[in-house]
PDB file of C-alpha atoms in Angstrom:
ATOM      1  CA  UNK A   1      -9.068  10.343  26.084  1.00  0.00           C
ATOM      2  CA  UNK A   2     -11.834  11.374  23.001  1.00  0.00           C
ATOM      3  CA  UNK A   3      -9.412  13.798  22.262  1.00  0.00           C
ATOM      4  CA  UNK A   4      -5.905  11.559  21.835  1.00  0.00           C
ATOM      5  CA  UNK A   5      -8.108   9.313  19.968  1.00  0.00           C
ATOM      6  CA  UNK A   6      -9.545  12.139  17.688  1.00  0.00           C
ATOM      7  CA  UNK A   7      -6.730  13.771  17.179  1.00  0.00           C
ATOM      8  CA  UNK A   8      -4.467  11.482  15.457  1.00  0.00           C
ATOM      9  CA  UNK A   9      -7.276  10.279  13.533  1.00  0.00           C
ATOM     10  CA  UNK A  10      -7.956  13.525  11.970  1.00  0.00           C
ATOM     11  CA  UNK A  11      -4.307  13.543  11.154  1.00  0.00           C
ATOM     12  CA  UNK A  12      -4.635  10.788   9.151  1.00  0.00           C
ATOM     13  CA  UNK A  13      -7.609  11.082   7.416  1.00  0.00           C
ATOM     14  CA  UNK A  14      -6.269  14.543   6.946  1.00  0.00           C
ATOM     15  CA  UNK A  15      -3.071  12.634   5.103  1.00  0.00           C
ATOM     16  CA  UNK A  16      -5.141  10.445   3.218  1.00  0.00           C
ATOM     17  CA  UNK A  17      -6.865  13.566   1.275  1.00  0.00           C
ATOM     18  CA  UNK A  18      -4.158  15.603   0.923  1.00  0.00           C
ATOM     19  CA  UNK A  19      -2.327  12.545  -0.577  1.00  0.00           C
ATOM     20  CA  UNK A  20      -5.635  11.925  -3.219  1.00  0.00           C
ATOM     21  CA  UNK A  21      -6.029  15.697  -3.342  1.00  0.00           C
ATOM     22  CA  UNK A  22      -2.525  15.865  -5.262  1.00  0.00           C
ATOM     23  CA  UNK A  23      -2.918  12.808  -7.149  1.00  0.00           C
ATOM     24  CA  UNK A  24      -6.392  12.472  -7.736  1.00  0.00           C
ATOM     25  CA  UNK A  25      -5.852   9.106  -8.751  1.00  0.00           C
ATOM     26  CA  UNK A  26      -8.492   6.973  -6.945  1.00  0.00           C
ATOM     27  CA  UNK A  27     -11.074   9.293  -6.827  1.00  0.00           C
ATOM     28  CA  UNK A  28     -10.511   9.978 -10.407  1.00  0.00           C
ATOM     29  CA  UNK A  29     -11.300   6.002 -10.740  1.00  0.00           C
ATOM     30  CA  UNK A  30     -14.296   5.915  -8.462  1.00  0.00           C
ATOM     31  CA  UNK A  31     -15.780   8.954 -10.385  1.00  0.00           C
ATOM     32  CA  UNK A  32     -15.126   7.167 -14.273  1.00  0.00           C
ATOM     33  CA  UNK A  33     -16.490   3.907 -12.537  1.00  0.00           C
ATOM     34  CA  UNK A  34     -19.791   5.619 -11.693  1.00  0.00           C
ATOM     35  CA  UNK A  35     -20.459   7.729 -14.457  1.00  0.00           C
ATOM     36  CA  UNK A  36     -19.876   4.522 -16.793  1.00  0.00           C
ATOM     37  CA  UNK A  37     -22.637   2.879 -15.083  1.00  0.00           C
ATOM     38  CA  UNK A  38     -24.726   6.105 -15.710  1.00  0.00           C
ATOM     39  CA  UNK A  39     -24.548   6.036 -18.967  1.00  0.00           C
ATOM     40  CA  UNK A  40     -23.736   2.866 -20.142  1.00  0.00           C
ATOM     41  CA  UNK A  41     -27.769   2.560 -18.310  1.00  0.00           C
ATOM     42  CA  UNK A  42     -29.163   5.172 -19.908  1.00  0.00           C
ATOM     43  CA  UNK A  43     -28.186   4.039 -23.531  1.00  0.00           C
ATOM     44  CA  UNK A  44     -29.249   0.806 -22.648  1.00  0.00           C
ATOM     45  CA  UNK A  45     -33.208   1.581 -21.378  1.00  0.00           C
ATOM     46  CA  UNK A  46     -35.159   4.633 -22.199  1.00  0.00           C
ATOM     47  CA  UNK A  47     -35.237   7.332 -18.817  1.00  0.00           C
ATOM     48  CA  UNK A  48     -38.085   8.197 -20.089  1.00  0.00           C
ATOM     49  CA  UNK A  49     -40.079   4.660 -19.375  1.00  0.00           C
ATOM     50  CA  UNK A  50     -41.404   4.853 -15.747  1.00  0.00           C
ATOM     51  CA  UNK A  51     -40.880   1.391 -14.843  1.00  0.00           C
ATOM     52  CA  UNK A  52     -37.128   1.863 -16.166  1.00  0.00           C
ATOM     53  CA  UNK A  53     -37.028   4.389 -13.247  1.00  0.00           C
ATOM     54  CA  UNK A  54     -37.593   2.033 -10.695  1.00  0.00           C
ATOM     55  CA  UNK A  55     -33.933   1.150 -11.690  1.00  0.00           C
ATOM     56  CA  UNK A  56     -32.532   4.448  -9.993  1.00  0.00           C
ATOM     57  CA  UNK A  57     -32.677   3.263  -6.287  1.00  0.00           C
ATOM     58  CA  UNK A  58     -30.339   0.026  -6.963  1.00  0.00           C
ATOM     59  CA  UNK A  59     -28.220   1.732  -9.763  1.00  0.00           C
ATOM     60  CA  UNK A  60     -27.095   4.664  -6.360  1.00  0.00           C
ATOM     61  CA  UNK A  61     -26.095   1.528  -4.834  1.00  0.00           C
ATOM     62  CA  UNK A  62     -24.697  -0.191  -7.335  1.00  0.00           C
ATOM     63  CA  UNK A  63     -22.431   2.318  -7.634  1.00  0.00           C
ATOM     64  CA  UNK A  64     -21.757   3.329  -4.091  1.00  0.00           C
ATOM     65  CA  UNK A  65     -20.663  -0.311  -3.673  1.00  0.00           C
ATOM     66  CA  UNK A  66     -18.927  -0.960  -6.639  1.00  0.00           C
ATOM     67  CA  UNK A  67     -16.890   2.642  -6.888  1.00  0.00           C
ATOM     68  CA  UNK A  68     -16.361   2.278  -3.183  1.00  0.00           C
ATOM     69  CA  UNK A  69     -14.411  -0.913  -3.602  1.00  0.00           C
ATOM     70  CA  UNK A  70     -11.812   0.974  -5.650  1.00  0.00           C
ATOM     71  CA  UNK A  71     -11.235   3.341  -3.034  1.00  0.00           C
ATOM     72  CA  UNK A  72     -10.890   0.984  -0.095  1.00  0.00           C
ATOM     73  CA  UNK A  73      -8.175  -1.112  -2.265  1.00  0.00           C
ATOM     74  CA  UNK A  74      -6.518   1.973  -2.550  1.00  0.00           C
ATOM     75  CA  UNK A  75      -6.647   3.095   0.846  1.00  0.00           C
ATOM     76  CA  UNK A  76      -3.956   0.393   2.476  1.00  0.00           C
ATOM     77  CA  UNK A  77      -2.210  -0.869  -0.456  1.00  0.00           C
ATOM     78  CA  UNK A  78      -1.086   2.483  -1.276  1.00  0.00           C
ATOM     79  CA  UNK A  79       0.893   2.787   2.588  1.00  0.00           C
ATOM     80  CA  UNK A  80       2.235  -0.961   1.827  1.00  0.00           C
ATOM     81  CA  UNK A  81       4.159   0.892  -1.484  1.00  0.00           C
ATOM     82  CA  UNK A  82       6.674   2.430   0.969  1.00  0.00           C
ATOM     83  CA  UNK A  83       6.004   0.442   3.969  1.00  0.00           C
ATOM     84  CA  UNK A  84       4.432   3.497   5.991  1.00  0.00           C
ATOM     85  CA  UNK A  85       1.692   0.889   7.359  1.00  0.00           C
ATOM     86  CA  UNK A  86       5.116  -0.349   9.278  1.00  0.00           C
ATOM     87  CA  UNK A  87       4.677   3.197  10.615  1.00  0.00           C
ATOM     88  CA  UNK A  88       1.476   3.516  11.133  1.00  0.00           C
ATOM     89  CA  UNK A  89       1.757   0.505  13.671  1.00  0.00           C
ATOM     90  CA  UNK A  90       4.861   1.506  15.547  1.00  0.00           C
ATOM     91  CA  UNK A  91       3.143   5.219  16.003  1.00  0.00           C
ATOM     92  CA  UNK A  92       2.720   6.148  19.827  1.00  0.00           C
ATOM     93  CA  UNK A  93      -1.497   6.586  18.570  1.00  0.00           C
ATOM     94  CA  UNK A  94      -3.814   3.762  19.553  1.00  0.00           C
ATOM     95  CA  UNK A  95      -4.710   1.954  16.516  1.00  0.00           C
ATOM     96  CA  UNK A  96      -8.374   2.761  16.599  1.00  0.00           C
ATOM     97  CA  UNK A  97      -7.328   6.040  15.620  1.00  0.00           C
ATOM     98  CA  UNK A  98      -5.961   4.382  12.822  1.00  0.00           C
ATOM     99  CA  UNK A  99      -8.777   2.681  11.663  1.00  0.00           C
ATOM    100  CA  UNK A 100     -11.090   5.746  12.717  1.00  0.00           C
ATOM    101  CA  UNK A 101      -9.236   7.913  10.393  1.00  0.00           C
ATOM    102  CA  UNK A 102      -8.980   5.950   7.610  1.00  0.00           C
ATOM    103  CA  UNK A 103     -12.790   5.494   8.024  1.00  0.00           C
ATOM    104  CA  UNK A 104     -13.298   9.339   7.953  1.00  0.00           C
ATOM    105  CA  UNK A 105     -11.175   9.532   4.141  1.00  0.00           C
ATOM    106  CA  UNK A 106     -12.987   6.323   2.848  1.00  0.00           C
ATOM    107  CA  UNK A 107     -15.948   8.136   3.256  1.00  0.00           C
ATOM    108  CA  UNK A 108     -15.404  11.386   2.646  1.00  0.00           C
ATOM    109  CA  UNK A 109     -14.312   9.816  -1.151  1.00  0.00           C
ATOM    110  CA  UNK A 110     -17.484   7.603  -1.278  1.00  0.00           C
ATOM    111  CA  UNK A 111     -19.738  10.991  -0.448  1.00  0.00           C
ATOM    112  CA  UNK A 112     -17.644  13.043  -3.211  1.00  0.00           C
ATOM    113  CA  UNK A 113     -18.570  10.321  -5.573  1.00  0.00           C
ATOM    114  CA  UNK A 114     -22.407  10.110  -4.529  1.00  0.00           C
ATOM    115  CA  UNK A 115     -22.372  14.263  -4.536  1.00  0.00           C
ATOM    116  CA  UNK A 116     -21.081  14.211  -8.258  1.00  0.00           C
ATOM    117  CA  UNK A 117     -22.712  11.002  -9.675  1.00  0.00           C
ATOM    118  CA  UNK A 118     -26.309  10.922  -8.024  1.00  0.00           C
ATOM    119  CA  UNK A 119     -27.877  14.103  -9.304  1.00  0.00           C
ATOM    120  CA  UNK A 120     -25.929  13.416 -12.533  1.00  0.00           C
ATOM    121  CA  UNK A 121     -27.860  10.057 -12.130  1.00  0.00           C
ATOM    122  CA  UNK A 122     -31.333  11.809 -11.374  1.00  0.00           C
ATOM    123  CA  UNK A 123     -30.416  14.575 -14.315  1.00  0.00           C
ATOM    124  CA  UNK A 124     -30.244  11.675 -17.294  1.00  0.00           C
ATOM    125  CA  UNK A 125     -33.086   9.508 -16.446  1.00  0.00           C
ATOM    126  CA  UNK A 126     -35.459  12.746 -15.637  1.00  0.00           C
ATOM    127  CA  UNK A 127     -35.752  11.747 -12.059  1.00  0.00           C
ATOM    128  CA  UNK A 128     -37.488  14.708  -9.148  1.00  0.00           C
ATOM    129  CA  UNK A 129     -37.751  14.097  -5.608  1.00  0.00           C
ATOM    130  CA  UNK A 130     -41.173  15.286  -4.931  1.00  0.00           C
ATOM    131  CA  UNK A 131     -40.720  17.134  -1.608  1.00  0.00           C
ATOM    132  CA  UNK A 132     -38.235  18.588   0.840  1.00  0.00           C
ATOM    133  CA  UNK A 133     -38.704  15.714   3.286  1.00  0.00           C
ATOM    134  CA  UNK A 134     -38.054  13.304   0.820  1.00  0.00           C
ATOM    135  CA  UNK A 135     -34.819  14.785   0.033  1.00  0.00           C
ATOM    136  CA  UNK A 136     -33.717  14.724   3.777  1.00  0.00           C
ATOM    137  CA  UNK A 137     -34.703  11.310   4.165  1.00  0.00           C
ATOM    138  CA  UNK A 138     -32.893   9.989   1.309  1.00  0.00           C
ATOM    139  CA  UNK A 139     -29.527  11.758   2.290  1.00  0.00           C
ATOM    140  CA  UNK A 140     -30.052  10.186   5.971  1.00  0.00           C
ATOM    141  CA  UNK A 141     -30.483   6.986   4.173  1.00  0.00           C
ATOM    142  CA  UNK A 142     -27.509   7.426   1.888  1.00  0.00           C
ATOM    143  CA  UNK A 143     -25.278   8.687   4.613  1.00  0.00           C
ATOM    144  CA  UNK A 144     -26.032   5.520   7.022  1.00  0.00           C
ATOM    145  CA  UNK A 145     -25.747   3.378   4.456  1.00  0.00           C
ATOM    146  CA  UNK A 146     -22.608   4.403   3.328  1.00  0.00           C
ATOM    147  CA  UNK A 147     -21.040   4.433   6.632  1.00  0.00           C
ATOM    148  CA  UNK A 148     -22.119   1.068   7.269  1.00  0.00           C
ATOM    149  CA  UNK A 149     -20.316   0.294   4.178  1.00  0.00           C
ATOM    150  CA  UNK A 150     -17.297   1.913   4.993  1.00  0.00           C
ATOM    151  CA  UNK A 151     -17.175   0.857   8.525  1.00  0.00           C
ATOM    152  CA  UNK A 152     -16.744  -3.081   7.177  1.00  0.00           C
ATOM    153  CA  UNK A 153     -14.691  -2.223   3.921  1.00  0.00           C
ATOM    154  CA  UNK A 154     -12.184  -0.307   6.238  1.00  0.00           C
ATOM    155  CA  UNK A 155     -11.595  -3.430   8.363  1.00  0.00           C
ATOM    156  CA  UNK A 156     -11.902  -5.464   5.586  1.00  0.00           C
ATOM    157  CA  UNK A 157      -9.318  -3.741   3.484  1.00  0.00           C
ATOM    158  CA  UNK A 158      -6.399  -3.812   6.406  1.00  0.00           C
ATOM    159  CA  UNK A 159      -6.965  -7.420   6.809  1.00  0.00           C
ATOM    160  CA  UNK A 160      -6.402  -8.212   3.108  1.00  0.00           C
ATOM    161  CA  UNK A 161      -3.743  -5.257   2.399  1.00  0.00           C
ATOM    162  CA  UNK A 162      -0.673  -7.910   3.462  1.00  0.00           C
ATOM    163  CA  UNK A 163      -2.070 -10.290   0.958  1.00  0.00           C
ATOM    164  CA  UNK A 164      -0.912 -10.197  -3.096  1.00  0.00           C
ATOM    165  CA  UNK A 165      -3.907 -10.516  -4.338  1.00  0.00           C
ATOM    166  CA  UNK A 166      -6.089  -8.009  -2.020  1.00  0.00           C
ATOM    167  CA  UNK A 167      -7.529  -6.566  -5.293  1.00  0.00           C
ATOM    168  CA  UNK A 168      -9.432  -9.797  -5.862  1.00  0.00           C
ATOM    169  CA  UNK A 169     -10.127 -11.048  -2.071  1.00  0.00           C
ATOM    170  CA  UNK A 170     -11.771  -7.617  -0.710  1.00  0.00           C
ATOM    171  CA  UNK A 171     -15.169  -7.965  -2.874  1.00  0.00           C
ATOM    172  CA  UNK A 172     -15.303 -11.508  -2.372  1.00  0.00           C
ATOM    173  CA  UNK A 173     -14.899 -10.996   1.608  1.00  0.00           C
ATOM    174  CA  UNK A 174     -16.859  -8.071   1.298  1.00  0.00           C
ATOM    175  CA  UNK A 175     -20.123  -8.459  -0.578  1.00  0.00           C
ATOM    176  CA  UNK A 176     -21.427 -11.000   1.794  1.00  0.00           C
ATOM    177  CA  UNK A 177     -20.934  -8.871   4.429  1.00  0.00           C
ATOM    178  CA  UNK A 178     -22.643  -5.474   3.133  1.00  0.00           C
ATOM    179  CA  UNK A 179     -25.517  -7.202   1.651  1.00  0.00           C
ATOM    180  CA  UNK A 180     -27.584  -6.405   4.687  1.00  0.00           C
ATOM    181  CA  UNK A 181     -26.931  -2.687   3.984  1.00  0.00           C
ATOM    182  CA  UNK A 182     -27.535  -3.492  -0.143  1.00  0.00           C
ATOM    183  CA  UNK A 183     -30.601  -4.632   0.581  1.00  0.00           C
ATOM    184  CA  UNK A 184     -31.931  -1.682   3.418  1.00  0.00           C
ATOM    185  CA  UNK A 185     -30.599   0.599   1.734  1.00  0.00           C
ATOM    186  CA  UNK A 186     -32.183  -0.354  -1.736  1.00  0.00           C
ATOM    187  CA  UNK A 187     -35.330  -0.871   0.180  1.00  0.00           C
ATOM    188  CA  UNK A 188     -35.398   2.358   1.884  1.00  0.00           C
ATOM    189  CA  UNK A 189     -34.375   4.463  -1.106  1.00  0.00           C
ATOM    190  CA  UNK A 190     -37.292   2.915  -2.969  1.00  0.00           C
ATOM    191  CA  UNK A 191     -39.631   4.111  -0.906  1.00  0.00           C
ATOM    192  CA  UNK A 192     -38.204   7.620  -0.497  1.00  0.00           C
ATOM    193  CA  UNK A 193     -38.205   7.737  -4.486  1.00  0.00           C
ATOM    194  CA  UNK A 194     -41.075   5.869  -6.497  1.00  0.00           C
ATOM    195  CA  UNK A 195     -42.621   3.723  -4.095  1.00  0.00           C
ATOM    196  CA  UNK A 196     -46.703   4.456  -2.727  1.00  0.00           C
ATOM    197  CA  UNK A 197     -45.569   3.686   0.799  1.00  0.00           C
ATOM    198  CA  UNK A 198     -45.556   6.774   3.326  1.00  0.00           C
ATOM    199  CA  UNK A 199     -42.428   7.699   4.742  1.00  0.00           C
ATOM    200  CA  UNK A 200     -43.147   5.831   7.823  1.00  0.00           C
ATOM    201  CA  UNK A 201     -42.564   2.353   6.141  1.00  0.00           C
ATOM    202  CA  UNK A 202     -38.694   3.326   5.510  1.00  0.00           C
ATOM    203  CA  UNK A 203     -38.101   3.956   9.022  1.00  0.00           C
ATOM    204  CA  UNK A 204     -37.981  -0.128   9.535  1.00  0.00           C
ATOM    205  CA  UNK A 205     -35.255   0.286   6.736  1.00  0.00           C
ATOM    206  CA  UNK A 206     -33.356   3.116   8.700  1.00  0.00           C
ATOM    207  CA  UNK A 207     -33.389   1.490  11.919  1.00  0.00           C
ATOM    208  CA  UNK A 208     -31.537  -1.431  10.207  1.00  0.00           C
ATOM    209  CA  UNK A 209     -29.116   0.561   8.739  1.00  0.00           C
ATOM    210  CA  UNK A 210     -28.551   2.279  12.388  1.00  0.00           C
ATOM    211  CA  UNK A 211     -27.991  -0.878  13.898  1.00  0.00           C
ATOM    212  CA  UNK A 212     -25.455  -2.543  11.593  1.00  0.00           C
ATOM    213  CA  UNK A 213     -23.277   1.043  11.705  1.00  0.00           C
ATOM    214  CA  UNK A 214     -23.337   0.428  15.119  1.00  0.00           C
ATOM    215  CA  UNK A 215     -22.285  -2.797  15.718  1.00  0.00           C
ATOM    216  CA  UNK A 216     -19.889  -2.953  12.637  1.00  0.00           C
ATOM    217  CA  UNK A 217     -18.796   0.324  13.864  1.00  0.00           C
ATOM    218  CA  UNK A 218     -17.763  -1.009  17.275  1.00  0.00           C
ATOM    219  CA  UNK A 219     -16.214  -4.068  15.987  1.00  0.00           C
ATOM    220  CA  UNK A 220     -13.931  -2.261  13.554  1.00  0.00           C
ATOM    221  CA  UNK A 221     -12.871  -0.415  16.230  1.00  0.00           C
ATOM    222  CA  UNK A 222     -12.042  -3.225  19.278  1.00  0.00           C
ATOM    223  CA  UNK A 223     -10.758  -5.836  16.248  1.00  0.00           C
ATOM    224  CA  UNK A 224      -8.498  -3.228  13.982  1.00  0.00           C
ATOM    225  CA  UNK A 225      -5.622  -3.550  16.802  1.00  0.00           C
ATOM    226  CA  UNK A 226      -5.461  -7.413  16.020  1.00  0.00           C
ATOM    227  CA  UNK A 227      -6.134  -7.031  12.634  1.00  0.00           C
ATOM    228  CA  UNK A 228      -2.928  -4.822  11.758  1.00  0.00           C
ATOM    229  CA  UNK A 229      -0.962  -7.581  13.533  1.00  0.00           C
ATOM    230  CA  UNK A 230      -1.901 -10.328  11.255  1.00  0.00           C
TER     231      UNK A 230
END
């Protein structure tokens, strides 16, 4: 059973890249979105200022959110062009294989982005993760938080995709929702980066994160069958 579920959903995240890999349209979008928060930032304060450094943790976010927006509009409105979601849903492939692959490219683009934009980030404002366990912490912290992200904006984004103005509903639907994963994540990555805490007091942080994956997780995939029939 894991593997008639996995298997179609690797097809179609597999789709979804190959499709942006030729293109390079949305990811070209995401990428000019992020780096004009970079620097439109670091004209606007001096890096150099340590208190203008304790910007860092909510600009990564800031721009995993906002960047990660454009890619989840793109990633159903582009298969209503054609009408291949009408094929997607008459496919002999359970639908959370649907929504599991389209989960898998949504976040695949959003980690491209961070991969690119966050040490470009940490290169202009003169920013250095002190240790090696710092480093790991914050990519666990990035990772879940992004996922949680996805995990809702995925859902989110087939619901509105029938809609003609899903451009405009998805944030407002969606920021509500994520601002439990804003805020840990912000949190968390503040005390990985430039806060006095130890690392124990961003496990709290973690374990938040964890739990909303999870239970987002699970209700993207039970609801995304009812949610393609809407």
């Amino acid at each position: 059973m894991l593997r008639a579920l996995l298997r179609p959903a690797l097809v179609i995240a597999w789709k979804d890249l190959s499709m942006e890999w030729r293109t390079k349209q949305t990811l070209s979008a995401m990428l000019i979105f992020s780096g004009l928060v970079i620097v439109t930032f670091s004209f606007a304060f001096d890096p150099s200022n340590q208190a203008v450094q304790a910007l860092v943790p909510g600009m990564i976010w800031v721009m995993t959110i906002f960047s990660g927006v454009i890619g989840l509009n793109r990633s159903f409105t582009a298969e209503q062009q054609h009408d291949n979601i009408q094929g997607l849903i008459i496919a002999p492939v359970d639908p959370s294989s649907i929504y599991l692959g389209k989960c898998l490219a949504n976040f695949v683009f959003v980690l491209t982005v961070q991969l690119i934009s966050i040490p470009l980030l940490f290169i202009l404002f003169d920013f250095q993760v002190v240790s090696y366990n710092r480093l790991g912490f914050l990519l666990l912290i990035i990772v879940l938080g992004t996922f949680g992200f996805i995990a809702v904006g995925t859902l989110l984004a087939a619901l509105v995709a029938h809609g003609t103005s899903s451009n405009i509903l998805l944030p407002v639907l969606l920021f509500p929702l994520v601002m439990p994963v804003v805020i840990a994540g912000v949190q968390a990555t503040r005390i990985i980066l430039i806060g006095q805490e130890g690392l124990q007091d961003a496990l709290s942080w973690l374990q938040l994160l964890a739990a909303y994956d999870l239970i987002f997780f699970a209700a993207g995939f039970l609801l995304f069958d009812y949610v393609l029939e809407v």
